[in-house]
Short mmCIF file of C-alpha atoms and ligand atoms in Angstrom, two decimals:
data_model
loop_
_atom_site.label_atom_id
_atom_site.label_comp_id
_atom_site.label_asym_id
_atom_site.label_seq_id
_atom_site.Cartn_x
_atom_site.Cartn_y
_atom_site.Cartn_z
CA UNK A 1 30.03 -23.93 -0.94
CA UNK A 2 28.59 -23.11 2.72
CA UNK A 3 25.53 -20.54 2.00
CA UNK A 4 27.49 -17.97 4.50
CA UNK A 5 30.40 -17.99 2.04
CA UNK A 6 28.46 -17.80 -1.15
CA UNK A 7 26.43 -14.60 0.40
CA UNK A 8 30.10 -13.45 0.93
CA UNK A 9 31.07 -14.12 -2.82
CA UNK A 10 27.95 -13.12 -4.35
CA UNK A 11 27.37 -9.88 -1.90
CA UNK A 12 29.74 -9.37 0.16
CA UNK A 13 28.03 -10.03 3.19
CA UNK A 14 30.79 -10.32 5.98
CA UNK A 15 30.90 -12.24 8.98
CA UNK A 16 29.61 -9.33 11.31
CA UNK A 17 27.02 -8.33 9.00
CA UNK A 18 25.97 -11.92 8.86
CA UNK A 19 26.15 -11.95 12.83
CA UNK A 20 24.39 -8.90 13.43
CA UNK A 21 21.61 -9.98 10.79
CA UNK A 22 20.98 -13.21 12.70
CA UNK A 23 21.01 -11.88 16.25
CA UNK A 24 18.31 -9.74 14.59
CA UNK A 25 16.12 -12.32 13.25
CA UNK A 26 16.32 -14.46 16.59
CA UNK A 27 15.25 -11.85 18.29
CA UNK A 28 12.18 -11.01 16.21
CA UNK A 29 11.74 -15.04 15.62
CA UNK A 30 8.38 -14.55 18.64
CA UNK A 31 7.05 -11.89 16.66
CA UNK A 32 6.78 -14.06 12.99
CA UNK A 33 4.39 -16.55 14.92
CA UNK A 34 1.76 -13.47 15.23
CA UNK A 35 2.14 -12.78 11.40
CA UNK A 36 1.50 -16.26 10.42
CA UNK A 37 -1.31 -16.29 12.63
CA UNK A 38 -3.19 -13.61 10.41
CA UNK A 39 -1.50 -15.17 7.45
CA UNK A 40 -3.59 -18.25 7.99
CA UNK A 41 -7.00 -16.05 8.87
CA UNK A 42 -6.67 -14.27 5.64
CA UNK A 43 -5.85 -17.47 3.53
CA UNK A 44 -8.72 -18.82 4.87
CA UNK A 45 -10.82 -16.27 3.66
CA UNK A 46 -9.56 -16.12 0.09
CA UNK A 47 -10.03 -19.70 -0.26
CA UNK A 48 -13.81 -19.41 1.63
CA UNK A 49 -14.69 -16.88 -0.66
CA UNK A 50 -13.30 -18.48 -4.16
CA UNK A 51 -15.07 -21.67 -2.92
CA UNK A 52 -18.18 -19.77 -1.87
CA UNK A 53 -18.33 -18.45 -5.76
CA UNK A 54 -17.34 -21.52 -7.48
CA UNK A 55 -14.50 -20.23 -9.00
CA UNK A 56 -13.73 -22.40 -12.24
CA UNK A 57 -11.10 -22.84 -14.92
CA UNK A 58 -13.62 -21.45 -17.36
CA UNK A 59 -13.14 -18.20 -15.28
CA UNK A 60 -9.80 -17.86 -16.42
CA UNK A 61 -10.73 -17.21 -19.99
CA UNK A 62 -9.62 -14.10 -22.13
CA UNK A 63 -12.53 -11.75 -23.45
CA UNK A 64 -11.99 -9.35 -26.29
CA UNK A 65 -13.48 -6.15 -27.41
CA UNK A 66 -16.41 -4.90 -25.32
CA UNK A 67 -15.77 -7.72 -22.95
CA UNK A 68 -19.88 -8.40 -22.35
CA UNK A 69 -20.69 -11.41 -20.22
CA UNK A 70 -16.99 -11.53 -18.88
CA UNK A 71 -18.12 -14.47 -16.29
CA UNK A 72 -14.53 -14.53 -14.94
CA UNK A 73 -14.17 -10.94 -14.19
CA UNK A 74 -17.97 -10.76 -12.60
CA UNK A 75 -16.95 -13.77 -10.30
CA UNK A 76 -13.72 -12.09 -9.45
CA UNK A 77 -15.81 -8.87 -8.17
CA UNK A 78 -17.92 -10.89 -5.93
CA UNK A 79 -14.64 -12.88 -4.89
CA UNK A 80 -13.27 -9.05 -4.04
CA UNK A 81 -16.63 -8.19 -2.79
CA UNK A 82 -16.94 -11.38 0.19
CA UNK A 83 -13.01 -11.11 0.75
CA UNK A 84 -13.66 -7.41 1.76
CA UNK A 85 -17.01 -7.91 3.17
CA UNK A 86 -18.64 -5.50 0.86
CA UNK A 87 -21.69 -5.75 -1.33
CA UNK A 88 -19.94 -4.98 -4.17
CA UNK A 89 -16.03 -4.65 -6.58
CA UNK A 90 -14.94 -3.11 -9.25
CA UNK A 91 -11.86 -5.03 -9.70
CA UNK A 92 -10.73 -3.94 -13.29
CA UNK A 93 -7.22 -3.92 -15.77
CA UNK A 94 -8.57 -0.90 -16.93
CA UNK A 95 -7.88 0.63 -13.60
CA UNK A 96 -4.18 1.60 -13.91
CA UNK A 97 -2.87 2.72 -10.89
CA UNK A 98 -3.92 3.17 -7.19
CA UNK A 99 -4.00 6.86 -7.94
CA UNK A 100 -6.43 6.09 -11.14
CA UNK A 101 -8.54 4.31 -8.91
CA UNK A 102 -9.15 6.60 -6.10
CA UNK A 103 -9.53 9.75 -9.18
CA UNK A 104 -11.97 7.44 -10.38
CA UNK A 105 -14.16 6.65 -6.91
CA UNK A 106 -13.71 10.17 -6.18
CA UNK A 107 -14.72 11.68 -9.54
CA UNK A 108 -17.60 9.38 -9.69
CA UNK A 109 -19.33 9.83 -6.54
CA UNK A 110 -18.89 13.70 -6.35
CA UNK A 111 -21.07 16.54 -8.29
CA UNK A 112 -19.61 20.08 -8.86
CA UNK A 113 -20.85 22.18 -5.81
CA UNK A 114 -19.99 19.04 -3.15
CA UNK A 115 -16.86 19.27 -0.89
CA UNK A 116 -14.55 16.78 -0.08
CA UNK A 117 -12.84 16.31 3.34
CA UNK A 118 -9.71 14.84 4.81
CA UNK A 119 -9.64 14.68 8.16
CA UNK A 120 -6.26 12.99 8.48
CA UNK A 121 -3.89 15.63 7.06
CA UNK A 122 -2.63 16.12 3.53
CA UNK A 123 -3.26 12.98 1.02
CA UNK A 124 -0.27 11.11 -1.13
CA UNK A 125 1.23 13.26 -3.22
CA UNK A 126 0.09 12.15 -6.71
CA UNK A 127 -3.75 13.31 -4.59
CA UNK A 128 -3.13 16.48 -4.12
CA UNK A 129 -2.95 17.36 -7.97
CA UNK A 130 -6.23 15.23 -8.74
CA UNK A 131 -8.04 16.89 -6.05
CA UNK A 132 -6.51 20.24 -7.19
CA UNK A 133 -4.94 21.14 -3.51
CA UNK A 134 -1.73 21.52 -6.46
CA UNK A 135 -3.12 22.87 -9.33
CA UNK A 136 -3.27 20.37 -12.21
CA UNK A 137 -5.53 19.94 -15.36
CA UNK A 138 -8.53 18.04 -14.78
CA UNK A 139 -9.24 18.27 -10.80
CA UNK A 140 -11.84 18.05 -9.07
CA UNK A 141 -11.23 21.74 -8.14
CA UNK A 142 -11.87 22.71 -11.66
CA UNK A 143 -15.08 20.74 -11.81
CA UNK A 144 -16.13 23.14 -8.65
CA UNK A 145 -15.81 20.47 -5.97
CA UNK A 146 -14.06 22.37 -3.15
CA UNK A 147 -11.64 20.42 -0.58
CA UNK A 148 -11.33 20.94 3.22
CA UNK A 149 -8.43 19.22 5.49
CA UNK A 150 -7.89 18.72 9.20
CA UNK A 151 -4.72 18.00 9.61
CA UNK A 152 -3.58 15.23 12.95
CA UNK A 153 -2.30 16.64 16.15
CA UNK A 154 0.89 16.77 17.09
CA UNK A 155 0.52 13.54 18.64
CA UNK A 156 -0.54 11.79 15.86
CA UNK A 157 -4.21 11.55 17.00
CA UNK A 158 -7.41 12.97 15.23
CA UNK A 159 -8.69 16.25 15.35
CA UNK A 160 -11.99 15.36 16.57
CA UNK A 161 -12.83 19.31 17.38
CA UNK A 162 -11.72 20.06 14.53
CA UNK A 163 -13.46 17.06 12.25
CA UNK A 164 -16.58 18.20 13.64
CA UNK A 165 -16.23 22.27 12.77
CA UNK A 166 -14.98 21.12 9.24
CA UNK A 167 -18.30 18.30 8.42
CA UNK A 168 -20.86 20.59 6.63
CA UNK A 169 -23.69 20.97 4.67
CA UNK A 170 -21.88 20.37 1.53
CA UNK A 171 -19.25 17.70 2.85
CA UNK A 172 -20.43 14.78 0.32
CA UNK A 173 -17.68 12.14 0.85
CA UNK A 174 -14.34 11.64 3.47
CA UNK A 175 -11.23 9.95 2.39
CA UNK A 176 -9.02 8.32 4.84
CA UNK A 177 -5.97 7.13 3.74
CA UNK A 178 -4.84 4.02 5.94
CA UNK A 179 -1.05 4.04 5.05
CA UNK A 180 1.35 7.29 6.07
CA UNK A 181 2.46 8.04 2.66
CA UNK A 182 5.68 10.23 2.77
CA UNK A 183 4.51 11.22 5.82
CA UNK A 184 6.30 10.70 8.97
CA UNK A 185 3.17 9.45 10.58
CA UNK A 186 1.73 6.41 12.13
CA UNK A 187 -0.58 4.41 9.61
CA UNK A 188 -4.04 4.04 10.89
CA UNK A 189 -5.53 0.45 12.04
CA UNK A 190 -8.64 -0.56 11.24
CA UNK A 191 -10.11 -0.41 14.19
CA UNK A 192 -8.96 3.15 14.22
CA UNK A 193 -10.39 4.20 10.91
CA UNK A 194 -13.60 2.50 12.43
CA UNK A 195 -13.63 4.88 15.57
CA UNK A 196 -12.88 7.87 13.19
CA UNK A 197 -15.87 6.54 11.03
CA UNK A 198 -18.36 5.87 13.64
CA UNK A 199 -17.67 9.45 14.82
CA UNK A 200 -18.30 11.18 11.57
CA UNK A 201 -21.55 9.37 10.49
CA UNK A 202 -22.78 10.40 14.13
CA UNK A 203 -22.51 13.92 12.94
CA UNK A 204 -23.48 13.45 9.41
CA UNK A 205 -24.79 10.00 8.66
CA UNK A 206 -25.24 10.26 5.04
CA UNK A 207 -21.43 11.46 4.50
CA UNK A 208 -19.65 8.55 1.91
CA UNK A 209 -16.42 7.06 3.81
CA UNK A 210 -14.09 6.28 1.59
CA UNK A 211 -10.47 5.13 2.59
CA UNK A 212 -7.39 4.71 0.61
CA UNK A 213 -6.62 1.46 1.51
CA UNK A 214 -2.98 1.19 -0.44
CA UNK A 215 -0.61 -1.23 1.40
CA UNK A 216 -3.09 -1.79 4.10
CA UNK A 217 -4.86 -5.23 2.63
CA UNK A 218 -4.60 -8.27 4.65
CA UNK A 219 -1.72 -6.89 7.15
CA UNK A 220 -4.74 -6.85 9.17
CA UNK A 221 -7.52 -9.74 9.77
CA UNK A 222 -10.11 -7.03 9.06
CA UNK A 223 -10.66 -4.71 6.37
CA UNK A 224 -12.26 -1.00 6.46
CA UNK A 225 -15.24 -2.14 4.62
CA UNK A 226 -16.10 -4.12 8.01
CA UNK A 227 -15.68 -0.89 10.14
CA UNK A 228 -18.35 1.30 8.24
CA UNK A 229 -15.90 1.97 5.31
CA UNK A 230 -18.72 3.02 2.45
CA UNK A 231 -15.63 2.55 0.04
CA UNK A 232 -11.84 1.09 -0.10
CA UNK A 233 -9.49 1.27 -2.68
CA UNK A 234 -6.32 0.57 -3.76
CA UNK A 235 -3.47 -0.73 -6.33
CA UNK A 236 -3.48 -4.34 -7.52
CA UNK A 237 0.42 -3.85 -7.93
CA UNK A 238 0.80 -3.91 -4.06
CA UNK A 239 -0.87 -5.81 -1.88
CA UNK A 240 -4.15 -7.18 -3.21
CA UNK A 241 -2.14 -8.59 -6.61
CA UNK A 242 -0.09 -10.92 -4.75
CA UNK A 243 2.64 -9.63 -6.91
CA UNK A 244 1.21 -11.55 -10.07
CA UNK A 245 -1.13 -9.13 -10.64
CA UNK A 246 0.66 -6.81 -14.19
CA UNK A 247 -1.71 -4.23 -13.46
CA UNK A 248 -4.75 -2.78 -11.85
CA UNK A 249 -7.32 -1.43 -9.41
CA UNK A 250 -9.92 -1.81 -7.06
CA UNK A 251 -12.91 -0.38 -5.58
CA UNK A 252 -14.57 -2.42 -3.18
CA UNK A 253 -17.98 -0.58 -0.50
CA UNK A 254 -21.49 -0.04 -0.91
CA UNK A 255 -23.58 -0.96 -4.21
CA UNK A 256 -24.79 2.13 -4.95
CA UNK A 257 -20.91 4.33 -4.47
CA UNK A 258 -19.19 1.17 -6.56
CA UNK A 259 -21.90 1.66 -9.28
CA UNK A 260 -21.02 5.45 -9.43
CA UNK A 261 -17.27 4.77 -10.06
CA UNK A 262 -18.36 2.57 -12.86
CA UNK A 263 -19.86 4.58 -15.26
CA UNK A 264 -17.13 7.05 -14.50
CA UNK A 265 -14.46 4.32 -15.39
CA UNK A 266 -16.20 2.86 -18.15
CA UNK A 267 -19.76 5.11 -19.29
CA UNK A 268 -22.93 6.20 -18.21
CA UNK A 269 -25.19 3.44 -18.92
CA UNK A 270 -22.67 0.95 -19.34
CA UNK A 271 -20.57 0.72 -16.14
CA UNK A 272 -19.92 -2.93 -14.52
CA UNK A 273 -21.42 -4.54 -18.21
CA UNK A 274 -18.37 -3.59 -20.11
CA UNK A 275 -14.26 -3.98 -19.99
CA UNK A 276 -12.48 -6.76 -21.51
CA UNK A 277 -9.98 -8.70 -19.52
CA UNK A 278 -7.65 -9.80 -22.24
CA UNK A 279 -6.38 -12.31 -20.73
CA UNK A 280 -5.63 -11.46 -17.10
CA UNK A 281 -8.36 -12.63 -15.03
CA UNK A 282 -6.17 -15.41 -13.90
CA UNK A 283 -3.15 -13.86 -12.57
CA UNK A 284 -5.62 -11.29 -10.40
CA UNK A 285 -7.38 -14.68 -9.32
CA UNK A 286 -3.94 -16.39 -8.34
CA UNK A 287 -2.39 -13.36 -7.07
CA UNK A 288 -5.47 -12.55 -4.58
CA UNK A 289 -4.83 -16.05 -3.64
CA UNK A 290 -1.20 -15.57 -3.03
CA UNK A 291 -1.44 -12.09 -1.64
CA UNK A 292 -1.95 -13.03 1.77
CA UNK A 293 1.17 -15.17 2.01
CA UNK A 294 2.85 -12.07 0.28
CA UNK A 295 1.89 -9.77 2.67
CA UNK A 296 2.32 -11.79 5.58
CA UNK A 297 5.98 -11.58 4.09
CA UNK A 298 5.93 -7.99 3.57
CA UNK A 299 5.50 -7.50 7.35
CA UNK A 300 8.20 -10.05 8.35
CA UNK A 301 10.75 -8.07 6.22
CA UNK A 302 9.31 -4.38 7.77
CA UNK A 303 9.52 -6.18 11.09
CA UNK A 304 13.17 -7.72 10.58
CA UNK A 305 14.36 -3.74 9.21
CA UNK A 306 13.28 -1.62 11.98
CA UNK A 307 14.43 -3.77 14.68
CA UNK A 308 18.39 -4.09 12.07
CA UNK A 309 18.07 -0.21 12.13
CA UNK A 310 16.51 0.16 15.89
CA UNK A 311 20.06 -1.63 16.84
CA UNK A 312 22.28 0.89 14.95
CA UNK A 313 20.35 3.82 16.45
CA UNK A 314 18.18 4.93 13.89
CA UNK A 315 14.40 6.18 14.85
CA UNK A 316 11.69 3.61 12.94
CA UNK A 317 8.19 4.27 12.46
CA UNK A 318 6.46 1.94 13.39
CA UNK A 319 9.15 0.74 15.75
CA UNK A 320 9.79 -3.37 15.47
CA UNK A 321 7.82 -4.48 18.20
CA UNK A 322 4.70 -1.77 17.19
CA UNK A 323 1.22 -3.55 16.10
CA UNK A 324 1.32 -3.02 12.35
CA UNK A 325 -1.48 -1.60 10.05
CA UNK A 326 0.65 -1.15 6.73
CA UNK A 327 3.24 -2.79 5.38
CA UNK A 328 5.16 0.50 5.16
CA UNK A 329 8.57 1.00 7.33
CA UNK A 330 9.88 4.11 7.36
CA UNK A 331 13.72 4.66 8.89
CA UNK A 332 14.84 7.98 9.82
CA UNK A 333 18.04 7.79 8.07
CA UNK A 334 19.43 11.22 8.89
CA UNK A 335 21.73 12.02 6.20
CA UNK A 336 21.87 11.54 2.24
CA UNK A 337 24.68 9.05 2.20
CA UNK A 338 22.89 6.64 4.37
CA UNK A 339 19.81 6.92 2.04
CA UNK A 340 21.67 6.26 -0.73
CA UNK A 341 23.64 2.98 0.28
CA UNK A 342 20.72 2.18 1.47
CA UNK A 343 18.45 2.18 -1.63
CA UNK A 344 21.63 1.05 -3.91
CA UNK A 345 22.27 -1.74 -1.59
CA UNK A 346 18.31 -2.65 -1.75
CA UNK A 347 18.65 -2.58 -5.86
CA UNK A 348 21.44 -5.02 -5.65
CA UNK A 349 19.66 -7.67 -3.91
CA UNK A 350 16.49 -7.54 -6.71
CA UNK A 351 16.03 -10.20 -9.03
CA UNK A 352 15.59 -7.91 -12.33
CA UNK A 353 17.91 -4.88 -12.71
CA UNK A 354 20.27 -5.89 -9.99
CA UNK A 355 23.21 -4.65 -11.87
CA UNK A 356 21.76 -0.57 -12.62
CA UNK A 357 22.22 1.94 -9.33
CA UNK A 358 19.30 3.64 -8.86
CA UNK A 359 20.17 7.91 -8.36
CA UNK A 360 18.00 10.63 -7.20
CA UNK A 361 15.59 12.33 -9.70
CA UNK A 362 13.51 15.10 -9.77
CA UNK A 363 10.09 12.61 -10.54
CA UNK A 364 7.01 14.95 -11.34
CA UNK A 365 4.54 15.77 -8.64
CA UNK A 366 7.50 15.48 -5.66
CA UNK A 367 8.93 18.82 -4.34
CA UNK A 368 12.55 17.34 -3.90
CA UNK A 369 14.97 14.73 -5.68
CA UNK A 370 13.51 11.32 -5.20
CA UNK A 371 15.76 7.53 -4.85
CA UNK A 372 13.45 4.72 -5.96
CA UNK A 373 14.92 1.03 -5.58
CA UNK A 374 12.77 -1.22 -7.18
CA UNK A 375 14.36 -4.27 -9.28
CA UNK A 376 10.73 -5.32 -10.16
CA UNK A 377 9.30 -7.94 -12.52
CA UNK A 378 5.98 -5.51 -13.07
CA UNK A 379 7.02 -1.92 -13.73
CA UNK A 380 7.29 0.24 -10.30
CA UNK A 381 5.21 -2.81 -8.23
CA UNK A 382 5.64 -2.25 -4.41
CA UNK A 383 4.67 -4.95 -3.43
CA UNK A 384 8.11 -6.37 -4.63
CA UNK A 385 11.22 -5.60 -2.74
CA UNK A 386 11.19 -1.97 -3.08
CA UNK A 387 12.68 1.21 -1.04
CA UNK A 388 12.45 4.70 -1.74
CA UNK A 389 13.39 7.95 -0.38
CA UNK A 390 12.41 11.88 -1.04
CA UNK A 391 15.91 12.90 -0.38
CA UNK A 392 15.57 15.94 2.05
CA UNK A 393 16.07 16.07 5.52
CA UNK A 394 15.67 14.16 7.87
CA UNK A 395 16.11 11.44 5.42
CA UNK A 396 13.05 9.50 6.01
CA UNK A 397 13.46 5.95 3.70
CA UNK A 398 10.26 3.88 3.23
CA UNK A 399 10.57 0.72 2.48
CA UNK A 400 8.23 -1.97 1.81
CA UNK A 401 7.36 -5.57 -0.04
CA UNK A 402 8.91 -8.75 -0.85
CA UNK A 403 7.73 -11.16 -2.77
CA UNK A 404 8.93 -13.54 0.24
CA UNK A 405 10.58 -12.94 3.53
CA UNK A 406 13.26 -14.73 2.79
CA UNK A 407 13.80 -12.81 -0.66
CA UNK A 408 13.24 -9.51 1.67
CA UNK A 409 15.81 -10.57 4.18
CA UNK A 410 18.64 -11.15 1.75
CA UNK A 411 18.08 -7.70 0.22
CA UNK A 412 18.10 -5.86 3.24
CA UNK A 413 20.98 -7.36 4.29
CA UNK A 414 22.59 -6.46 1.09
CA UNK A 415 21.41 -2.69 1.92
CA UNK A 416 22.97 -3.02 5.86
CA UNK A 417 25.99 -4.04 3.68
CA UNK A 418 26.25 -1.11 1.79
CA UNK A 419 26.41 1.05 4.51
CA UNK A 420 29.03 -0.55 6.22
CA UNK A 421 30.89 -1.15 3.30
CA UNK A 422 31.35 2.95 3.21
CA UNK A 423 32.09 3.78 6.25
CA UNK A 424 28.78 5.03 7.12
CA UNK A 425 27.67 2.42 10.08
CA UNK A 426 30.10 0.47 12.43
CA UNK A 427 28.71 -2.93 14.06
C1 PLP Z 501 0.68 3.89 -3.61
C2 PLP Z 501 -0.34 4.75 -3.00
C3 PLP Z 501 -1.33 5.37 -3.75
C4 PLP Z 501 -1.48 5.19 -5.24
O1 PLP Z 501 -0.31 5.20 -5.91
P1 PLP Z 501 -0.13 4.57 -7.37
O2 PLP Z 501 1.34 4.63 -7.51
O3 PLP Z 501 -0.87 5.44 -8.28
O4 PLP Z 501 -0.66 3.19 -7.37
C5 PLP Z 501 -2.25 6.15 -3.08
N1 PLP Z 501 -2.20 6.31 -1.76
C6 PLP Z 501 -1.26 5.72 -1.00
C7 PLP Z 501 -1.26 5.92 0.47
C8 PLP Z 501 -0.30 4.92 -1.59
O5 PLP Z 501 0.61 4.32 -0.84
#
């Protein structure tokens, strides 16, 4: 059967959809060549550093119990550490989440009496209640660390005034966060994040500049770290994991601030020496090595959406032809129906759990019902084909992964589909 027909039979892709979805992709076709270009930069750089460190098959072994002289996951660090042009990783299983890595490079670096800034509006949600900005058990507020935020101008810029009233005697560490979040806002390039940086060390040069680097790894050919970035961190299940990665963290920056999240993840006196890998040294190893083609991906499919919604109207942040620093695309959707066929279409084109439809849910920590599409083969990864919506107007959707463009395309299509299929779009 002709592929065209078998998308028909399988997903009901009709002829206009299938029209309109090519159209699309030609006309984005001059863009991909960019992509690949920093595709290729940052596979060289894997490879250089893995090379550079003699990475072995006797890396790839399992260690048990206390996990001392874990050779595999010590080379991995310094693999981390020359990808990101740091002096040092923390690059653990025992790091379970992007938000239990930042807690934990936050927690470790500050001391009850020091202040924490944000100088690029409110943090990700699941932030807000471990800095204690929402009241939750166990925040840094109720440790006596005190928070201070300068939120962007309307125009999306930064608050430089305002940076400067709010950097003080006590401010001990900033955190940036590259990607928009919920937020309807542009994500930050590096070389932005390095400006913002370079500014705040002028004013107080011992300040700790951490960013939240969370679907910002390799979309660029430069990371924070080589801006002045004291710290980065994010999720192994997005970016950095290549998809392969079942779980983890990172914390990647200066010796001395990596040390300090150590013996906060593992114990004073202990840190780095410590942490078995039970077996999954090799699948971080392989999916850093992957996660540059994965990414590059990522961006293709982001790319190929906005300019498919751009078409039908909708507003896009960042808009197709925008220079990207995430791999985040957020579509205005405007009302609830459209997010839902959306998402639901989204779920239908995933390789695991194609056959549930996903509903809105009040998920802890989010002020509204939330959609989350995500047919994933590692629990809630985003850097898998995922989409999700807090379902309140304006009906922003953010959507983001793929374990390969051409995997991305298919679903999105699917989601396109969807909406046409009830009435909600005409081509
Ligand atoms: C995903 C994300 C996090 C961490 O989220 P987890 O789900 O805990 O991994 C933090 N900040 C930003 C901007 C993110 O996108």
């Amino acid at each position: 059967m002709e592929y065209q027909e078998s998308l028909k039979e399988q997903f009901g892709i009709t002829k206009e959809v299938w029209d309109y979805a090519k159209k699309t992709e030609e006309a984005i076709l001059p863009l991909f060549a960019k992509i690949d270009a920093i595709t290729e930069q940052n596979q060289y750089k894997v490879l250089a550093a893995m090379q550079k460190n003699k990475v072995s098959d006797t890396h790839f072994a399992a260690t048990t119990g206390y996990g001392y002289n874990d050779l595999g996951r010590d080379t991995l660090e310094q693999v981390y550490a020359d990808v990101f042009g740091a002096e040092a990783a923390l690059v653990r299983p025992q790091l379970i989440s992007g938000t239990h890595a930042l807690t934990v490079a936050l927690a470790g670096n500050l001391r009850p009496g020091d202040e924490l800034l944000s100088p690029v509006g409110v943090p990700y949600d699941t932030l807000q209640g471990v800095i204690g900005i929402r009241p939750e058990r166990g925040s840094l507020a109720e440790y006596g660390i005190t928070y201070r935020q300068v939120d962007l101008l309307s125009d999306g810029g930064f608050d430089w005034d305002g940076i400067r009233k709010a950097l003080n005697d006590k401010t001990k560490l900033v955190t940036i966060q590259r990607s928009k979040g919920y937020e309807w806002r542009e994500s930050f390039s590096v070389e932005k994040i390095g400006q913002l940086i370079a500014f705040i060390k002028e004013i107080k040069p011992d300040v700790i500049c951490m960013v939240d680097n969370c679907y910002g790894e390799f979309v660029q050919t430069i990371e924070p770290t080589q801006v002045g970035a004291d710290l980065a961190v994010g999720s192994l299940i997005k970016n950095p994991g290549g998809g392969l990665a079942p779980i983890g963290g990172y914390i990647v920056g200066k010796e001395e601030y990596v040390e300090n999240a150590a013996v906060r993840l593992t114990s004073p006196g202990l840190g780095k020496e410590v942490g078995a890998t039970l077996g999954v040294t090799p699948s971080f190893f392989q999916g850093l090595f992957q996660a540059p083609q994965v990414v590059g991906g990522s961006v293709k499919a982001a790319v190929y959406l906005a300019k498919l919604m751009e078409g039908l109207g909708f507003d896009t942040l960042p808009k197709s032809s925008d220079k990207r620093a995430d791999i985040v695309q957020c579509i205005r959707l405007a009302k609830e129906e459209n997010v839902l066929a959306f998402c639901q279409g989204i779920q239908k084109g995933a390789p695991v759990d194609s056959f549930v439809t996903p509903e809105p849910w009040d998920m802890p920590g989010y002020d509204c019902p939330v959609i989350m599409a995500a047919g994933a083969f590692v629990q809630g990864s985003s850097i898998e084909l995922s989409a999700d919506a807090p379902v309140k107007p304006p009906y922003h959707v953010f959507f983001q992964g793929g374990l390969s463009w051409h995997h991305a395309k298919i679903g999105i299509t699917i989601g396109l589909q969807t909406m046409v299929d009830r009435g909600l779009i005409t081509l």
